[in-house]
Short mmCIF file of C-alpha atoms in Angstrom, two decimals:
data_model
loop_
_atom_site.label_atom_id
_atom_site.label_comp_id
_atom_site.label_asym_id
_atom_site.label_seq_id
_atom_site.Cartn_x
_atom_site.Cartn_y
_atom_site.Cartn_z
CA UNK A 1 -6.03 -159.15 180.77
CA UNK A 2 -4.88 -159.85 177.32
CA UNK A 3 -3.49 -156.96 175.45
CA UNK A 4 -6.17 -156.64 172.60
CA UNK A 5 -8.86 -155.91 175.06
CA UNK A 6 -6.71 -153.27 176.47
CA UNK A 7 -5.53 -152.24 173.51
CA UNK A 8 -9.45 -152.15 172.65
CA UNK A 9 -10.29 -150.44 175.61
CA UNK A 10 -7.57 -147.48 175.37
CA UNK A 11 -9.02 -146.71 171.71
CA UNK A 12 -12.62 -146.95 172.49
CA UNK A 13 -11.84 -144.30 175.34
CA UNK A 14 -9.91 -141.89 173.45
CA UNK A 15 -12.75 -141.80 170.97
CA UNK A 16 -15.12 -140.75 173.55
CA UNK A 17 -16.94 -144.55 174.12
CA UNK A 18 -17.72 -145.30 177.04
CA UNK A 19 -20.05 -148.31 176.55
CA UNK A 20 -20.06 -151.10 174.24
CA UNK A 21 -23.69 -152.73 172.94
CA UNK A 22 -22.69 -156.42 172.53
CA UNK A 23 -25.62 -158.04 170.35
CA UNK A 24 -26.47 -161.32 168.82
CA UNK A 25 -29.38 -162.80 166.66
CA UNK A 26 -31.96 -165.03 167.89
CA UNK A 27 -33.55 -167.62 165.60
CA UNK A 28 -35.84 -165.42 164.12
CA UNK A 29 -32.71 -162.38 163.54
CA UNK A 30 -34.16 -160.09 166.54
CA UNK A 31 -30.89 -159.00 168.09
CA UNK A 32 -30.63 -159.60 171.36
CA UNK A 33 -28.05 -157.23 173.51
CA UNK A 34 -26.70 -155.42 176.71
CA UNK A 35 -24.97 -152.19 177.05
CA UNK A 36 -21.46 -152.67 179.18
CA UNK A 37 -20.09 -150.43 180.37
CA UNK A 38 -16.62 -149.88 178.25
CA UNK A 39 -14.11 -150.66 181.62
CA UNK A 40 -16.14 -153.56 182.10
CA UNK A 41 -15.29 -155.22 178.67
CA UNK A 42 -11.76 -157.11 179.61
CA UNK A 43 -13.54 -158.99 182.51
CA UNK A 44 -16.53 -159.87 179.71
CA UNK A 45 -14.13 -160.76 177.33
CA UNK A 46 -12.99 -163.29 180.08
CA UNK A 47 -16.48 -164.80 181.78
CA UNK A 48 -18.85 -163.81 178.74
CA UNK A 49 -22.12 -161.98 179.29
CA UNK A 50 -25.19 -165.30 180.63
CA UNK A 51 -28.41 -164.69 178.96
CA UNK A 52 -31.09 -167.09 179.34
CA UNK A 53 -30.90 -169.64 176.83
CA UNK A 54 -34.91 -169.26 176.14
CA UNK A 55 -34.23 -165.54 174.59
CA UNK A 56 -33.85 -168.16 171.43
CA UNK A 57 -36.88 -169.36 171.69
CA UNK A 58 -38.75 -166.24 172.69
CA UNK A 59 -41.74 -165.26 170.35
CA UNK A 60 -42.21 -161.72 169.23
CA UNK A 61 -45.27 -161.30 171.60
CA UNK A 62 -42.82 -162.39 174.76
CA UNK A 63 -43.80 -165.69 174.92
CA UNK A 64 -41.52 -168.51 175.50
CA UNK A 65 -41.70 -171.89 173.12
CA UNK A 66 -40.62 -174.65 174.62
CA UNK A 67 -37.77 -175.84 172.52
CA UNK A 68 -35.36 -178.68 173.85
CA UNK A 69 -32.90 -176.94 175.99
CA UNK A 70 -34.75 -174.35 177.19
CA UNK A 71 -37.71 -174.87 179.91
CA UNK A 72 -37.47 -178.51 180.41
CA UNK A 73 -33.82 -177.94 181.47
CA UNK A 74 -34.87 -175.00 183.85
CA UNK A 75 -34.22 -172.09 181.75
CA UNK A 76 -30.17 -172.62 181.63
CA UNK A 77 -27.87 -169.72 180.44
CA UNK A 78 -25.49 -169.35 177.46
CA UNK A 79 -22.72 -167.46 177.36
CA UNK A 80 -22.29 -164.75 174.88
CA UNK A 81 -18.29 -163.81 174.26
CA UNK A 82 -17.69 -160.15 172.04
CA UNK A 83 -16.34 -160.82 169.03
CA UNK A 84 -13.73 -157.77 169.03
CA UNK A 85 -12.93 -157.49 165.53
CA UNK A 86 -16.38 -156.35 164.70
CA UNK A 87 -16.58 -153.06 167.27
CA UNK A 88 -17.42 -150.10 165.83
CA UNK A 89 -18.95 -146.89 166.76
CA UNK A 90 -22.49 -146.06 166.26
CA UNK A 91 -22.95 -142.75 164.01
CA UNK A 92 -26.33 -142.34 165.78
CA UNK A 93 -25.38 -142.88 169.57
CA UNK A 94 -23.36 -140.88 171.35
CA UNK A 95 -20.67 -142.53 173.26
CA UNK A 96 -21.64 -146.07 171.73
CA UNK A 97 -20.17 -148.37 169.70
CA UNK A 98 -21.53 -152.13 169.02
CA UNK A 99 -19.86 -155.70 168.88
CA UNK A 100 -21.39 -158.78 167.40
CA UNK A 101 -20.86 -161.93 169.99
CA UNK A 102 -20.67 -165.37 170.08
CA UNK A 103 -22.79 -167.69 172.25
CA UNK A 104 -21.41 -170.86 174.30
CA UNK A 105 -22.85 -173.30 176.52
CA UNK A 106 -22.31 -171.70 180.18
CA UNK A 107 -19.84 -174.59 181.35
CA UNK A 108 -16.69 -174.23 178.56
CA UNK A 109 -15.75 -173.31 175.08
CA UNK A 110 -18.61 -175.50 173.19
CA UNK A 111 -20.86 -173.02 170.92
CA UNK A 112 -24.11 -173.08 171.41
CA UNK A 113 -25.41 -175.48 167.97
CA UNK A 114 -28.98 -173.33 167.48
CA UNK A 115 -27.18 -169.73 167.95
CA UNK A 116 -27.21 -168.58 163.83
CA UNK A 117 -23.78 -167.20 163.61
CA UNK A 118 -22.62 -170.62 164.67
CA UNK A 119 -25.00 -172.47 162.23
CA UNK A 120 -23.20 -170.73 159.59
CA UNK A 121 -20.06 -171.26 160.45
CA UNK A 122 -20.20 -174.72 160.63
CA UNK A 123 -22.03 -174.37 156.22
CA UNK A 124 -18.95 -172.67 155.78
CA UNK A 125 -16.60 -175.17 157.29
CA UNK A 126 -18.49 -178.05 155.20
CA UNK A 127 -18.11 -175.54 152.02
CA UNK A 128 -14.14 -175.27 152.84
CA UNK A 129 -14.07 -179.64 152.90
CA UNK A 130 -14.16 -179.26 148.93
CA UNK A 131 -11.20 -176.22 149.18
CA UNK A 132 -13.94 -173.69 148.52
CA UNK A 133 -15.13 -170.30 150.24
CA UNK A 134 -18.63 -168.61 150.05
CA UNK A 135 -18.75 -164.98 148.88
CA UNK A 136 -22.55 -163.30 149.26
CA UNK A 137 -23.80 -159.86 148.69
CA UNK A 138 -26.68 -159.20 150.43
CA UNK A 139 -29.27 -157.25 148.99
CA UNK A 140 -32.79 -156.27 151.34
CA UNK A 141 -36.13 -154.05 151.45
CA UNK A 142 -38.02 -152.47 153.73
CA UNK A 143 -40.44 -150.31 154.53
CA UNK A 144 -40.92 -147.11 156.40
CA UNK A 145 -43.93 -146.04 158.39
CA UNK A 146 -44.86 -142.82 160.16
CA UNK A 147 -47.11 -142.85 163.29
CA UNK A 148 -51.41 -142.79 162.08
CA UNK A 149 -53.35 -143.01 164.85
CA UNK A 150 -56.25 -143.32 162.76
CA UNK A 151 -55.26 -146.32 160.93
CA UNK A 152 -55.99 -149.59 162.44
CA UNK A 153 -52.16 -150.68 162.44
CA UNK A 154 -51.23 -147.49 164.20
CA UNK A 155 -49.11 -146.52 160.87
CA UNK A 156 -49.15 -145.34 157.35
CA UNK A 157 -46.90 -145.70 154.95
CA UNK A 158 -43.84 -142.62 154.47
CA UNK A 159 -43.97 -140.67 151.69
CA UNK A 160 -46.69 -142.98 150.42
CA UNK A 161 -46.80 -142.55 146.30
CA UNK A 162 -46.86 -144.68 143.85
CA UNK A 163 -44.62 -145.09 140.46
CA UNK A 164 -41.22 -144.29 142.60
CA UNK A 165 -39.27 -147.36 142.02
CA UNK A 166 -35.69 -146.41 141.06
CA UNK A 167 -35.98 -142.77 142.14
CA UNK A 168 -33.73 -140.96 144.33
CA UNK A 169 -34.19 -137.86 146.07
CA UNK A 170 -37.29 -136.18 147.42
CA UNK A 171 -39.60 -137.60 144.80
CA UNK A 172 -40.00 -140.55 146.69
CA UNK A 173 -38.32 -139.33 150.16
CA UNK A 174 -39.65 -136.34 151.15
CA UNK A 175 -37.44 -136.25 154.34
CA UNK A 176 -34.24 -136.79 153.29
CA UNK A 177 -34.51 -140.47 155.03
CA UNK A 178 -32.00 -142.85 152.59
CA UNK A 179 -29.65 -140.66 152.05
CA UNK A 180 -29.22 -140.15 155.90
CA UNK A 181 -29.40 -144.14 156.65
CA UNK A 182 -26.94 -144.33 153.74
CA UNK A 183 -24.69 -142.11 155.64
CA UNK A 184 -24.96 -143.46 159.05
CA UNK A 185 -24.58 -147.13 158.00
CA UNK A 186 -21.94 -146.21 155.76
CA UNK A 187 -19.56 -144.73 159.05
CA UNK A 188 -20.82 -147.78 160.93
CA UNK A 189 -18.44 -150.16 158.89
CA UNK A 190 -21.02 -152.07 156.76
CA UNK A 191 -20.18 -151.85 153.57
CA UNK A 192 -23.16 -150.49 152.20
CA UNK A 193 -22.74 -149.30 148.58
CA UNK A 194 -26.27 -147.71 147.72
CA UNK A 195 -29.62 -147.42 148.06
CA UNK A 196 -33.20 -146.59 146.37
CA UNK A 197 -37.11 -145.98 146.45
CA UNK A 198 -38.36 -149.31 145.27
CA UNK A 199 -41.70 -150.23 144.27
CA UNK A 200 -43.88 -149.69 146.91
CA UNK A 201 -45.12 -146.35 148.68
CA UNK A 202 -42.14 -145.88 151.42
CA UNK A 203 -40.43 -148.86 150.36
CA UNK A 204 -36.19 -148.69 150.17
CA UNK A 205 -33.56 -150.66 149.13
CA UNK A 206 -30.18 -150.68 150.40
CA UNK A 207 -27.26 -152.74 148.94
CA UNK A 208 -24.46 -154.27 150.92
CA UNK A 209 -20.76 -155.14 149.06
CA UNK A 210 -20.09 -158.24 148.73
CA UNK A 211 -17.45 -160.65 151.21
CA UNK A 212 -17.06 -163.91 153.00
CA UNK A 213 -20.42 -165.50 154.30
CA UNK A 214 -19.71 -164.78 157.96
CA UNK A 215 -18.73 -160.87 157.43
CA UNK A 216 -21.78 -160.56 154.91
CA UNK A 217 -24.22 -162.21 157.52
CA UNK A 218 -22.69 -160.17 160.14
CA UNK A 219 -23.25 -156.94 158.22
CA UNK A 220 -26.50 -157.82 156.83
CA UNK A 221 -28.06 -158.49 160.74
CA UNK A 222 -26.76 -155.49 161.97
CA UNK A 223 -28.03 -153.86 158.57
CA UNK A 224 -31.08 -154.48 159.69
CA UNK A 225 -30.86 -153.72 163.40
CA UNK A 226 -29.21 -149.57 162.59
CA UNK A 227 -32.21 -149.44 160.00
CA UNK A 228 -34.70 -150.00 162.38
CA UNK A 229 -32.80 -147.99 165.20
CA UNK A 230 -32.46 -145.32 162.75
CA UNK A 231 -35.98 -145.08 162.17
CA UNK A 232 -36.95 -145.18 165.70
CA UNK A 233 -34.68 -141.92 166.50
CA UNK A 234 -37.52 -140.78 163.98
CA UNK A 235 -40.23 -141.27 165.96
CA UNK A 236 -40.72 -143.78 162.80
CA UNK A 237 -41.19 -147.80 162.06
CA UNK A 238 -39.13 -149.51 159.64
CA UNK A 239 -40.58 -152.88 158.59
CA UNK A 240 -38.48 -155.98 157.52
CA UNK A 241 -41.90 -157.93 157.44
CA UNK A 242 -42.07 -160.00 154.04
CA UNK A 243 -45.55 -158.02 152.92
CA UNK A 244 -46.87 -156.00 155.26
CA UNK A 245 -49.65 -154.30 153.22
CA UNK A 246 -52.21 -155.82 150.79
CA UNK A 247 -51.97 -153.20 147.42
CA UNK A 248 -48.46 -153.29 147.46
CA UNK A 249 -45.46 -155.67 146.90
CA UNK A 250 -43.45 -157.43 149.50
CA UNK A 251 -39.67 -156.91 150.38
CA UNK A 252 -37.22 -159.35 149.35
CA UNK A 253 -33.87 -160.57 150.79
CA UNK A 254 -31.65 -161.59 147.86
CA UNK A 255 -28.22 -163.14 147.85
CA UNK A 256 -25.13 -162.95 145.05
CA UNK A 257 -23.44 -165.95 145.82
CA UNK A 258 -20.08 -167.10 144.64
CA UNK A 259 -17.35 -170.04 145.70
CA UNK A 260 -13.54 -169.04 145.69
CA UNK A 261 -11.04 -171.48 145.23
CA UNK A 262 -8.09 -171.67 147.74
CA UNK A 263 -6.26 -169.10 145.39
CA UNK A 264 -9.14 -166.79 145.72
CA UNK A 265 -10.34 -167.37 142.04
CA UNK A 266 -13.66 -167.48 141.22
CA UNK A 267 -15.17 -171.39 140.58
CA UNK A 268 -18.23 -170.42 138.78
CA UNK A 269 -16.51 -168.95 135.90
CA UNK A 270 -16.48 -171.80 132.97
CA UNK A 271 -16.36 -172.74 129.33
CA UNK A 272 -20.03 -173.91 129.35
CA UNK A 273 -22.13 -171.93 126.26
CA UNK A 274 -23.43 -170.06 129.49
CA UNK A 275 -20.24 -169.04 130.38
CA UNK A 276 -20.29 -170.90 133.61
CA UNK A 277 -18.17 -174.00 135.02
CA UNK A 278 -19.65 -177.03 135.94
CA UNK A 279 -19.24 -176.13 139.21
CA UNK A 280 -21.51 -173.31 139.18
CA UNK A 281 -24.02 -175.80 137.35
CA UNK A 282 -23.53 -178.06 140.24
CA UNK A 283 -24.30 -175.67 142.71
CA UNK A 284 -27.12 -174.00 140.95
CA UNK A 285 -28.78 -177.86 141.33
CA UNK A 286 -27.86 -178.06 144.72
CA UNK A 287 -30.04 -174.69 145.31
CA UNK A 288 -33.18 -176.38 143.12
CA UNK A 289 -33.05 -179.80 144.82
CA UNK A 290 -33.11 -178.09 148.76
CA UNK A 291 -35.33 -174.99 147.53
CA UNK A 292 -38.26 -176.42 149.37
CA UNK A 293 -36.20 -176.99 151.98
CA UNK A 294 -34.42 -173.73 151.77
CA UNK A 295 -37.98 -172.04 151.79
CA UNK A 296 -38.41 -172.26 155.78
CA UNK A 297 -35.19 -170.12 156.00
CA UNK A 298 -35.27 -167.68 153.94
CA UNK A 299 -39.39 -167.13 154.01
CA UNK A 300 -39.90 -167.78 157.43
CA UNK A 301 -43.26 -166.77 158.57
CA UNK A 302 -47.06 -166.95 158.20
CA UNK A 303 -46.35 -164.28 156.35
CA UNK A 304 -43.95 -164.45 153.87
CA UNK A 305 -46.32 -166.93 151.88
CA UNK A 306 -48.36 -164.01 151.35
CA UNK A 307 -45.39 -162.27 149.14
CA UNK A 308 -45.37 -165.15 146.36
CA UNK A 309 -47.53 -165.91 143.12
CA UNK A 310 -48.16 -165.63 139.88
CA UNK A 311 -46.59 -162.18 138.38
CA UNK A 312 -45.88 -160.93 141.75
CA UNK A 313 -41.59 -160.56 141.08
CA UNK A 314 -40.97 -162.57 143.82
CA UNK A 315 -40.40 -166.36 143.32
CA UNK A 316 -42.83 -168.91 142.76
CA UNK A 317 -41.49 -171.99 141.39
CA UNK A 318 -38.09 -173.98 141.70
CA UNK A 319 -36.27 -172.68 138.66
CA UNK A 320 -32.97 -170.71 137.29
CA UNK A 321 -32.63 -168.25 134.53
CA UNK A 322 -29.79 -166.35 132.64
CA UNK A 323 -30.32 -162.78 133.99
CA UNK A 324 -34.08 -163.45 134.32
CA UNK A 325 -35.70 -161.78 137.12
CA UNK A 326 -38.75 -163.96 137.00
CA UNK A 327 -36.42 -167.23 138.01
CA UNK A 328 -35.88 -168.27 141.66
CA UNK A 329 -32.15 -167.97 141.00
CA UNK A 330 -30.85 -165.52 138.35
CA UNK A 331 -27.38 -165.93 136.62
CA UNK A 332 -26.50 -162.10 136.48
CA UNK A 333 -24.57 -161.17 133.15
CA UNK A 334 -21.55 -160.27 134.18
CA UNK A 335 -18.52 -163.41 133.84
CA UNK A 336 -15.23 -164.51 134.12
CA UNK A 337 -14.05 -163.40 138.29
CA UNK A 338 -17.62 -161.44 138.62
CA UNK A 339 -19.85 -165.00 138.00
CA UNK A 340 -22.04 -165.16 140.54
CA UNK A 341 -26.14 -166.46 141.06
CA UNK A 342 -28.62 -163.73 142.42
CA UNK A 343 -30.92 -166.65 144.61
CA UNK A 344 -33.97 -164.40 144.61
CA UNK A 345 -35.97 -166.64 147.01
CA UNK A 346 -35.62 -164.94 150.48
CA UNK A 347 -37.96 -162.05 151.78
CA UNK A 348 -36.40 -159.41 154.14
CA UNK A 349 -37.85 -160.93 157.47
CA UNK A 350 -35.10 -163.89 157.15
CA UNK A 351 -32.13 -164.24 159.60
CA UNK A 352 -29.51 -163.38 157.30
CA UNK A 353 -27.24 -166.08 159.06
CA UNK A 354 -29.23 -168.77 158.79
CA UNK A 355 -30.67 -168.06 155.02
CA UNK A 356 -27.16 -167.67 153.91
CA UNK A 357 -26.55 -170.76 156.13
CA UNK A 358 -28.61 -172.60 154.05
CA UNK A 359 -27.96 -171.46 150.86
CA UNK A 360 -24.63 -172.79 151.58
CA UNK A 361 -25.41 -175.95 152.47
CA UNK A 362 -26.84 -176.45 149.63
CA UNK A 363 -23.86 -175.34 147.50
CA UNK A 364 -21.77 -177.55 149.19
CA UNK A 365 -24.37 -180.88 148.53
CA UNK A 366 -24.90 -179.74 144.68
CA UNK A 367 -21.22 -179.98 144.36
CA UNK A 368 -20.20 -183.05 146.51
CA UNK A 369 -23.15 -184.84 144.46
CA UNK A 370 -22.06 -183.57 141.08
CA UNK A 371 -25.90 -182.35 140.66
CA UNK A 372 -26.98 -181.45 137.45
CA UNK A 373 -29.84 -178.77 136.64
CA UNK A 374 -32.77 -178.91 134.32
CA UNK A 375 -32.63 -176.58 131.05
CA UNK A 376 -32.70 -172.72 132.08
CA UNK A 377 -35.50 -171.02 131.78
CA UNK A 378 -36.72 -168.97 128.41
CA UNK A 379 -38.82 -165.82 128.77
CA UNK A 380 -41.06 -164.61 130.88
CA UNK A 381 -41.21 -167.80 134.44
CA UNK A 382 -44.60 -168.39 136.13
CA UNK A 383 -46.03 -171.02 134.17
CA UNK A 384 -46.25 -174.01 137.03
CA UNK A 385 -45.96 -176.42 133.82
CA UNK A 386 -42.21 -175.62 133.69
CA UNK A 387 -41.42 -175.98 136.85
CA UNK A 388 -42.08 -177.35 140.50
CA UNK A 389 -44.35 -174.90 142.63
CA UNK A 390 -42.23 -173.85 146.08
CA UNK A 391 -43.99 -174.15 149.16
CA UNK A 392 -47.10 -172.12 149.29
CA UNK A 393 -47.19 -171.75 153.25
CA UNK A 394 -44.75 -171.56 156.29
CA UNK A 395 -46.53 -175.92 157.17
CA UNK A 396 -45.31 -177.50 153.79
CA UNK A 397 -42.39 -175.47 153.90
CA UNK A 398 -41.62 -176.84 157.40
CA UNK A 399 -42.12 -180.18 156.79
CA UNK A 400 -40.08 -179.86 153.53
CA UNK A 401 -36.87 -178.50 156.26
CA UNK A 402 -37.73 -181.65 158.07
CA UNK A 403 -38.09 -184.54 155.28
CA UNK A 404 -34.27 -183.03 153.84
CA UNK A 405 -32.05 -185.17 155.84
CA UNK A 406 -28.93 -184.06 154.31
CA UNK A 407 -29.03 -180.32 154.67
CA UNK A 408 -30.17 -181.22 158.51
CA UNK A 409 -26.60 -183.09 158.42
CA UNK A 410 -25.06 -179.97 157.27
CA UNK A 411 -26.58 -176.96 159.22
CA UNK A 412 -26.80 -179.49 162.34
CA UNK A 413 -29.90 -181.51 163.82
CA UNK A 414 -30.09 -179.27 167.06
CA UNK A 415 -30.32 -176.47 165.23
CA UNK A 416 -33.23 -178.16 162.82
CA UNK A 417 -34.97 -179.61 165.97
CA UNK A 418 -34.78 -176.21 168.09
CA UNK A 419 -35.90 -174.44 164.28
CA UNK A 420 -39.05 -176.33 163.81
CA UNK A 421 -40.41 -176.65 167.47
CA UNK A 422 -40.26 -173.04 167.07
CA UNK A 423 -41.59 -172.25 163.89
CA UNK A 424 -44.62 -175.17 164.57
CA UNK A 425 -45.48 -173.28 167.59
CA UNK A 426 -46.12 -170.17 165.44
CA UNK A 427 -48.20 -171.72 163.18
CA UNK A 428 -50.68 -173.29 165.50
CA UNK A 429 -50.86 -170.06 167.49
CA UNK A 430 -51.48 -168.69 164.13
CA UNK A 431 -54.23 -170.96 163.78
CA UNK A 432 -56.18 -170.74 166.73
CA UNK A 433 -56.08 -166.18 165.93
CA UNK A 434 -59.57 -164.52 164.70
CA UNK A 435 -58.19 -162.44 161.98
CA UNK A 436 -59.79 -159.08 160.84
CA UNK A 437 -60.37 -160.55 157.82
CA UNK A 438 -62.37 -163.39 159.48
CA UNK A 439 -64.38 -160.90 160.96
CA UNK A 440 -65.23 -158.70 158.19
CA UNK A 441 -66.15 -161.28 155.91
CA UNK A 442 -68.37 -163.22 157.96
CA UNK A 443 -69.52 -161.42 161.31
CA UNK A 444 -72.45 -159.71 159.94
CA UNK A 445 -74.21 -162.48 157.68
CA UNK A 446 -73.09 -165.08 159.79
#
């Protein structure tokens, strides 16, 4: 065995680990992962851990979608290979520590062309054709739940109250429970740099430093994945759902984004009135011309339609803004190395890989093209006479991913193909459900 692994395995032991979680995302960012064993890790560092390739295309009810590759080939395995460079203990498990992997098709070296960490890379490598890198900083919401048996759902909202947005402390977290996921994400490696109560009762928001695409995607899944785990060592539910209650706002999944030049100089920095480079105008088109595109990554469900509208702070039409939080992409103020756009599109049930992925793409096509974006916008957004409306549900938005034939060229037709089989297949299930709402407004005059 090569001398990383062992090199890997003599550290692990000395610090008292004695099994390594190796986890990937599927396509909708539910990690996926087995415990081995931490002697067992040079000979899966060799042969790779076989899942079935269907976990991709498994629904979050357990079903299985039949995507192309999966059951008319007979179920076949991938391979999924630890990528050692991201181990790292878990504060909250004993003895643990967990390792993003790779996936590969079972018979060589090929990745796997739906798995999202690959779908990114290969953004990334279309980004670096022009001599540029991505930077992103992640920033996503949630909410927490504690168990209500009495409530329909089975949950009610923690520390439900309202007017707690930007508070700290007990105010709006009676139990103490962001500073203690602060802490415990903070000695898990992920560069998380704070966190606050945001607008809705037992709603949070954590923010994650910024770095290359890949490490940022990386740290934003498994963000998501210790928040959740954190919460369930509570006996509680923490909710990356894009609105999960009616009287109060939806969580969002926002992304600084920034290109680097092969010096490591910001590109977005300019001599525009704005203060920007044509570049950054070029790339803030790019964005606008894919956004209904873009909207089937980064709002990915039934419900993440239900999180847009009219004077709702998320998103509603294509449009950009100098630090204006009521534009789908906001310039922030800051210039010169720190020039960045805030895309404020995504909600916080998006696979961070493949909404980054995407936003990427898009980069790279606004600058190969030389695009060039309409006027920003002035005062307060909203008005649908300024703008183009985004996609108002997860069907337009689908067949907006599907009609863009050059950001399927980027991100890579599998991929696209494997995406919307999946995706349609949740929307006609959709369809054919009797909602409570269906029921209460018409069972008893009907």
């Amino acid at each position: 065995m090569s001398r990383p692994v062992e090199d890997v395995v003599k550290r692990l032991a000395a610090d008292g680990i004695d099994v390594v979680r190796v986890s990937y995302a599927d396509l909708i960012g539910v990690e996926r992962a087995r415990d081995v064993l931490v002697e067992r890790l040079p000979a899966v560092m060799e042969h790779g851990l076989s899942f079935c390739r269907a976990v991709y295309h498994t629904t979050p009810g357990g079903g299985t979608v039949d995507v192309p590759g999966g059951l008319d080939a007979g179920l076949p395995d991938i391979r999924i290979r630890p990528d050692l460079s991201t181990i790292a203990p878990i504060p909250w498990e004993d003895g643990v520590a967990s390792c993003v992997g790779d996936a590969f098709e079972p018979d060589g070296d090929e990745p796997c062309p739906e798995a999202p960490r690959e779908v990114l890379r290969r953004a990334v490598a279309r980004l670096g054709e022009l001599g540029l890198d991505a930077v992103a900083g992640p920033e996503l919401e949630y909410y927490v739940c504690d168990p209500d048996p009495s409530s329909p759902t089975g949950w009610r909202r923690y520390g439900d109250a309202t007017g707690n947005v930007y508070t700290a402390g007990r105010k709006g977290d009676p139990e103490g429970h962001l500073l203690r996921t602060l802490r415990h994400l903070r000695d898990l490696g992920l560069g998380v740099t704070m966190g606050n109560h945001e607008f809705g009762g037992g709603q949070f928001e954590i923010n994650l430093h910024h770095s290359g695409a890949l490490d940022a995607a990386d740290r934003a899944f498994r963000f998501k994945a210790g928040v959740q785990e954190i919460a369930r060592s509570e006996g509680r539910l923490a909710t990356f759902m894009a609105k999960p209650f009616n009287d109060q706002d939806g969580s969002g999944f926002h992304v600084h984004l920034s290109c680097l030049d092969g010096d490591g100089r910001s590109v977005f920095a300019g001599s525009h009135p704005d203060g920007l480079s044509d570049t950054a105008h070029h790339a803030i088109a790019g964005v606008l011309e894919h956004a209904p595109a873009l909207a089937a990554l980064l709002n990915p469900t039934i419900n993440s339609y239900k999180r847009f509208g009219p004077d709702s702070l998320a998103p509603w039409l294509t449009d950009w803004g100098l630090d204006n939080r009521s534009a789908m992409v906001r310039i922030p103020p800051e210039r010169g190395e720190a020039s960045r756009m805030e895309v404020r599109l995504g909600d916080a049930s998006a696979n961070p890989y493949l909404g980054i992925a995407g936003l990427i793409a898009a980069v790279y096509l606004g600058i190969r093209d030389k695009a060039v974006p309409p006027p920003p916008l002035e005062g307060y957004g909203y008005d649908a006479a300024k703008a183009p409306v985004l996609p108002g549900d997860l069907p337009t938005a689908l067949d907006a991913l599907a009609a863009d034939e050059a950001l399927t060229e980027v991100l890579g037709e599998p991929f696209v193909t494997a995406f919307l089989t999946y995706k349609r297949d949740e929307v006609a299930r959709f369809r054919r459900h009797v909602t409570d709402w269906e029921f209460t407004e018409y069972a008893y005059h009907l």
